[in-house]
Structures are given as C-alpha cells and as structure tokens.
GROMACS .gro file of N, CA and C in nm:
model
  156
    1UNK      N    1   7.091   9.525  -7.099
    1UNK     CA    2   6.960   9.545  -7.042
    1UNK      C    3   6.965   9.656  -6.938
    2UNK      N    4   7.074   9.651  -6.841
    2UNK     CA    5   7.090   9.750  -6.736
    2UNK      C    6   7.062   9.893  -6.795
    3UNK      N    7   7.165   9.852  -6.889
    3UNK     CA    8   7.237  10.056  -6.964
    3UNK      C    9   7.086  10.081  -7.033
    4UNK      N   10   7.037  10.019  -7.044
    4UNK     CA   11   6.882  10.028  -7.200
    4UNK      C   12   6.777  10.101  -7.048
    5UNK      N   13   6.770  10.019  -6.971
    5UNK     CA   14   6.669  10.042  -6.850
    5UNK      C   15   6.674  10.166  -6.791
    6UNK      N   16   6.814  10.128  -6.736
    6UNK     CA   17   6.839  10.290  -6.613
    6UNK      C   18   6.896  10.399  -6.678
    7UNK      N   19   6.974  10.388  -6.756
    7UNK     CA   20   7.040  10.541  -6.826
    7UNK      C   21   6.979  10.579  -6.977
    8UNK      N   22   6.892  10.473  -7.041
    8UNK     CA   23   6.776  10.561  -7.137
    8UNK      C   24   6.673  10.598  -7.092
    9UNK      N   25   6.648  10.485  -7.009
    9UNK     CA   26   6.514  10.496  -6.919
    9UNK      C   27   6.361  10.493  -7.024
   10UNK      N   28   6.367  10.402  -7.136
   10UNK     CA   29   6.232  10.336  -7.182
   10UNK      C   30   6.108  10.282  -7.068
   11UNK      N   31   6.034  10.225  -7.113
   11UNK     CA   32   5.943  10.144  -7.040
   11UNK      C   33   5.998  10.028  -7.019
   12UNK      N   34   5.919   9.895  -6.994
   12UNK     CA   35   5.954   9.817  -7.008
   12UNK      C   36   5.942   9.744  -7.138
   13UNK      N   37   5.779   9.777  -7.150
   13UNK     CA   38   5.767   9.726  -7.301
   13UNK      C   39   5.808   9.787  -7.419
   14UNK      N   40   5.881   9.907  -7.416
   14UNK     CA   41   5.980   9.983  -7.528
   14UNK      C   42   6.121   9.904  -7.513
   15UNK      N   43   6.167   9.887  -7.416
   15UNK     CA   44   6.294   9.763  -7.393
   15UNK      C   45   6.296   9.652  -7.428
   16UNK      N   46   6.151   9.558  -7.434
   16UNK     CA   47   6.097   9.443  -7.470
   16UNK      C   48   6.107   9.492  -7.613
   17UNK      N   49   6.063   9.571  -7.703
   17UNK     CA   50   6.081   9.593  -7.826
   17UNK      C   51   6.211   9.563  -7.912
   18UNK      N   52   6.271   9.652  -7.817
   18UNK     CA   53   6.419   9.691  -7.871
   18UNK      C   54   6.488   9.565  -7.834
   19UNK      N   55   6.501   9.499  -7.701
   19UNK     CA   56   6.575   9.362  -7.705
   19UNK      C   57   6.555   9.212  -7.789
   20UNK      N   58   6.420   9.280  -7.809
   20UNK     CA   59   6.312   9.165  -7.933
   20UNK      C   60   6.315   9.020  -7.834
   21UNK      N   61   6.242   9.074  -7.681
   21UNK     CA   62   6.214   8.964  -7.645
   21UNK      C   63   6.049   9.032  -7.534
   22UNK      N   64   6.048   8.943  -7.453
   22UNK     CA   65   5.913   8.951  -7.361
   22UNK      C   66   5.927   9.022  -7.269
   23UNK      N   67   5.793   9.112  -7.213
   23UNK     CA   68   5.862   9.187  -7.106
   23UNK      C   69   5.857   9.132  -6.983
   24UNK      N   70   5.818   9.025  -6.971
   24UNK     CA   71   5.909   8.935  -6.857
   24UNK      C   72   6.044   8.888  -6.861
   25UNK      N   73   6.113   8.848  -6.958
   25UNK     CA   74   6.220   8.864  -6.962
   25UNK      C   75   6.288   9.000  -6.916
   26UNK      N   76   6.239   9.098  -6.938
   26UNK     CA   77   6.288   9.214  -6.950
   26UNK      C   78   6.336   9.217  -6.801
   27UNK      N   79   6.200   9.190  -6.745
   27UNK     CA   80   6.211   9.223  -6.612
   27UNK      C   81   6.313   9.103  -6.496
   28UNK      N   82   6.296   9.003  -6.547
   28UNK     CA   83   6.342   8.865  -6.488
   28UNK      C   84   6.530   8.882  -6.510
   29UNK      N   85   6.544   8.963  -6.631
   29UNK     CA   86   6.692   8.964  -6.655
   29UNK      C   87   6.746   9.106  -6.629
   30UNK      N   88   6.643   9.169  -6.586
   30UNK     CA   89   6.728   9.298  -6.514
   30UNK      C   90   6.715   9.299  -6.343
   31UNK      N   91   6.609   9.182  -6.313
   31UNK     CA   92   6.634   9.159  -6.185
   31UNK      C   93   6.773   9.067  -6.112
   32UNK      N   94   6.773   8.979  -6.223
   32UNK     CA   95   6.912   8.888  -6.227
   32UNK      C   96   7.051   8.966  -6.236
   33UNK      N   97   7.088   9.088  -6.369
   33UNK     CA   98   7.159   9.121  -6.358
   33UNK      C   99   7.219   9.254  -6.197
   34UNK      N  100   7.090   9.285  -6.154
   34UNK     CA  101   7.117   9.378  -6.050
   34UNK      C  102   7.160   9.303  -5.958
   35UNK      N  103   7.111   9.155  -5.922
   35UNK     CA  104   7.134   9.085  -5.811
   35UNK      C  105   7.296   9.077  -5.838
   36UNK      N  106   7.335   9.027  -6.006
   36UNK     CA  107   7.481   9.041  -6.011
   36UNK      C  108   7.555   9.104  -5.958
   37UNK      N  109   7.505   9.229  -6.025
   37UNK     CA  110   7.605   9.373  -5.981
   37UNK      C  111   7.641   9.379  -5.809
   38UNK      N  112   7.497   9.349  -5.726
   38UNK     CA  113   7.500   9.374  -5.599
   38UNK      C  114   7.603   9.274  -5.511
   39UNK      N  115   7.567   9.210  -5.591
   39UNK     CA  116   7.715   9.104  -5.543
   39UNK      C  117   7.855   9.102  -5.543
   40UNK      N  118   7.848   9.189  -5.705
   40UNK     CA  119   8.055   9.141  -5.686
   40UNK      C  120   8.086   9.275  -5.673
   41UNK      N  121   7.994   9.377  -5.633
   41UNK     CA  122   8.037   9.546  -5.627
   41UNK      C  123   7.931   9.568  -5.573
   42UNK      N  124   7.942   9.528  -5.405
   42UNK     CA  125   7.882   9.589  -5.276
   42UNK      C  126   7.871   9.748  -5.231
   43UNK      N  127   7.980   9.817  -5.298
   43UNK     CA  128   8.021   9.907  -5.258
   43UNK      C  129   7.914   9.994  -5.352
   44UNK      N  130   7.878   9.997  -5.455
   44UNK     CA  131   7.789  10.044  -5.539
   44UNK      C  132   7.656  10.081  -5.504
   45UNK      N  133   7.626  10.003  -5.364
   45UNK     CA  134   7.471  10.013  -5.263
   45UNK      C  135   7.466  10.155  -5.291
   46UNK      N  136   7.585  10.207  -5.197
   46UNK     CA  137   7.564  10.349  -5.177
   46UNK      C  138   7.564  10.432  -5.293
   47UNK      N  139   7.572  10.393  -5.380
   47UNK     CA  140   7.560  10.486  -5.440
   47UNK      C  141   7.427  10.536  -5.541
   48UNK      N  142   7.301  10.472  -5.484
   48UNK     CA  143   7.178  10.482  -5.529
   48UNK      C  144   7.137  10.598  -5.432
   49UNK      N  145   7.188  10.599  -5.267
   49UNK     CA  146   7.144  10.668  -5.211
   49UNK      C  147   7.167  10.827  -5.242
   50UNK      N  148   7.281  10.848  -5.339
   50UNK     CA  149   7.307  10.956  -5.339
   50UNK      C  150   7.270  11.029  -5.450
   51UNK      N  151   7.202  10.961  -5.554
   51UNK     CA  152   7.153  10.952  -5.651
   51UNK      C  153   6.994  10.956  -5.673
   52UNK      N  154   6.928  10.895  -5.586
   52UNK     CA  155   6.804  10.964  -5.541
   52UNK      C  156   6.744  11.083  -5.480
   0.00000   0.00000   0.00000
C-alpha cells in the first residue's frame, strides 16, 4: 500500500482499484502502516523534511 501510494503516487480511488478493496481501507491501512514505520524507524522522521 505504502510503495502503490507514495512512489506511484495514484489517487486514492485508483489504489482502491488496484488493491480491489475500499477507499477507506486504503486510507485506514496506509494510516496504520505509516504509524508502523514511525515507530520501529524513528530516524526516518527526518527524512520527509528533506524531501519536501
């Protein structure tokens, strides 16, 4: 979901297509997986800043 979101960069509802689910899901499981990421690789914060 991450790699589909941020580095193709679809919509949401073109992601909802392609994952063949809802685009609440879409959104509910890429909010979940970021909370992941932010957790076990803190160090990764910074690196949005440098990237914007």
């Amino acid at each position: 979901m991450l790699v589909l979101r941020y580095f193709e960069d679809p919509t949401e509802t073109a992601t909802a297509e392609v994952m063949r689910c809802s685009v609440s899901t879409v959104k509910s499981q890429t909010r979940d997986a970021l909370a992941a990421l932010r957790a076990k690789a803190p160090e990764l914060a910074d690196l949005t800043k440098v990237m914007s």
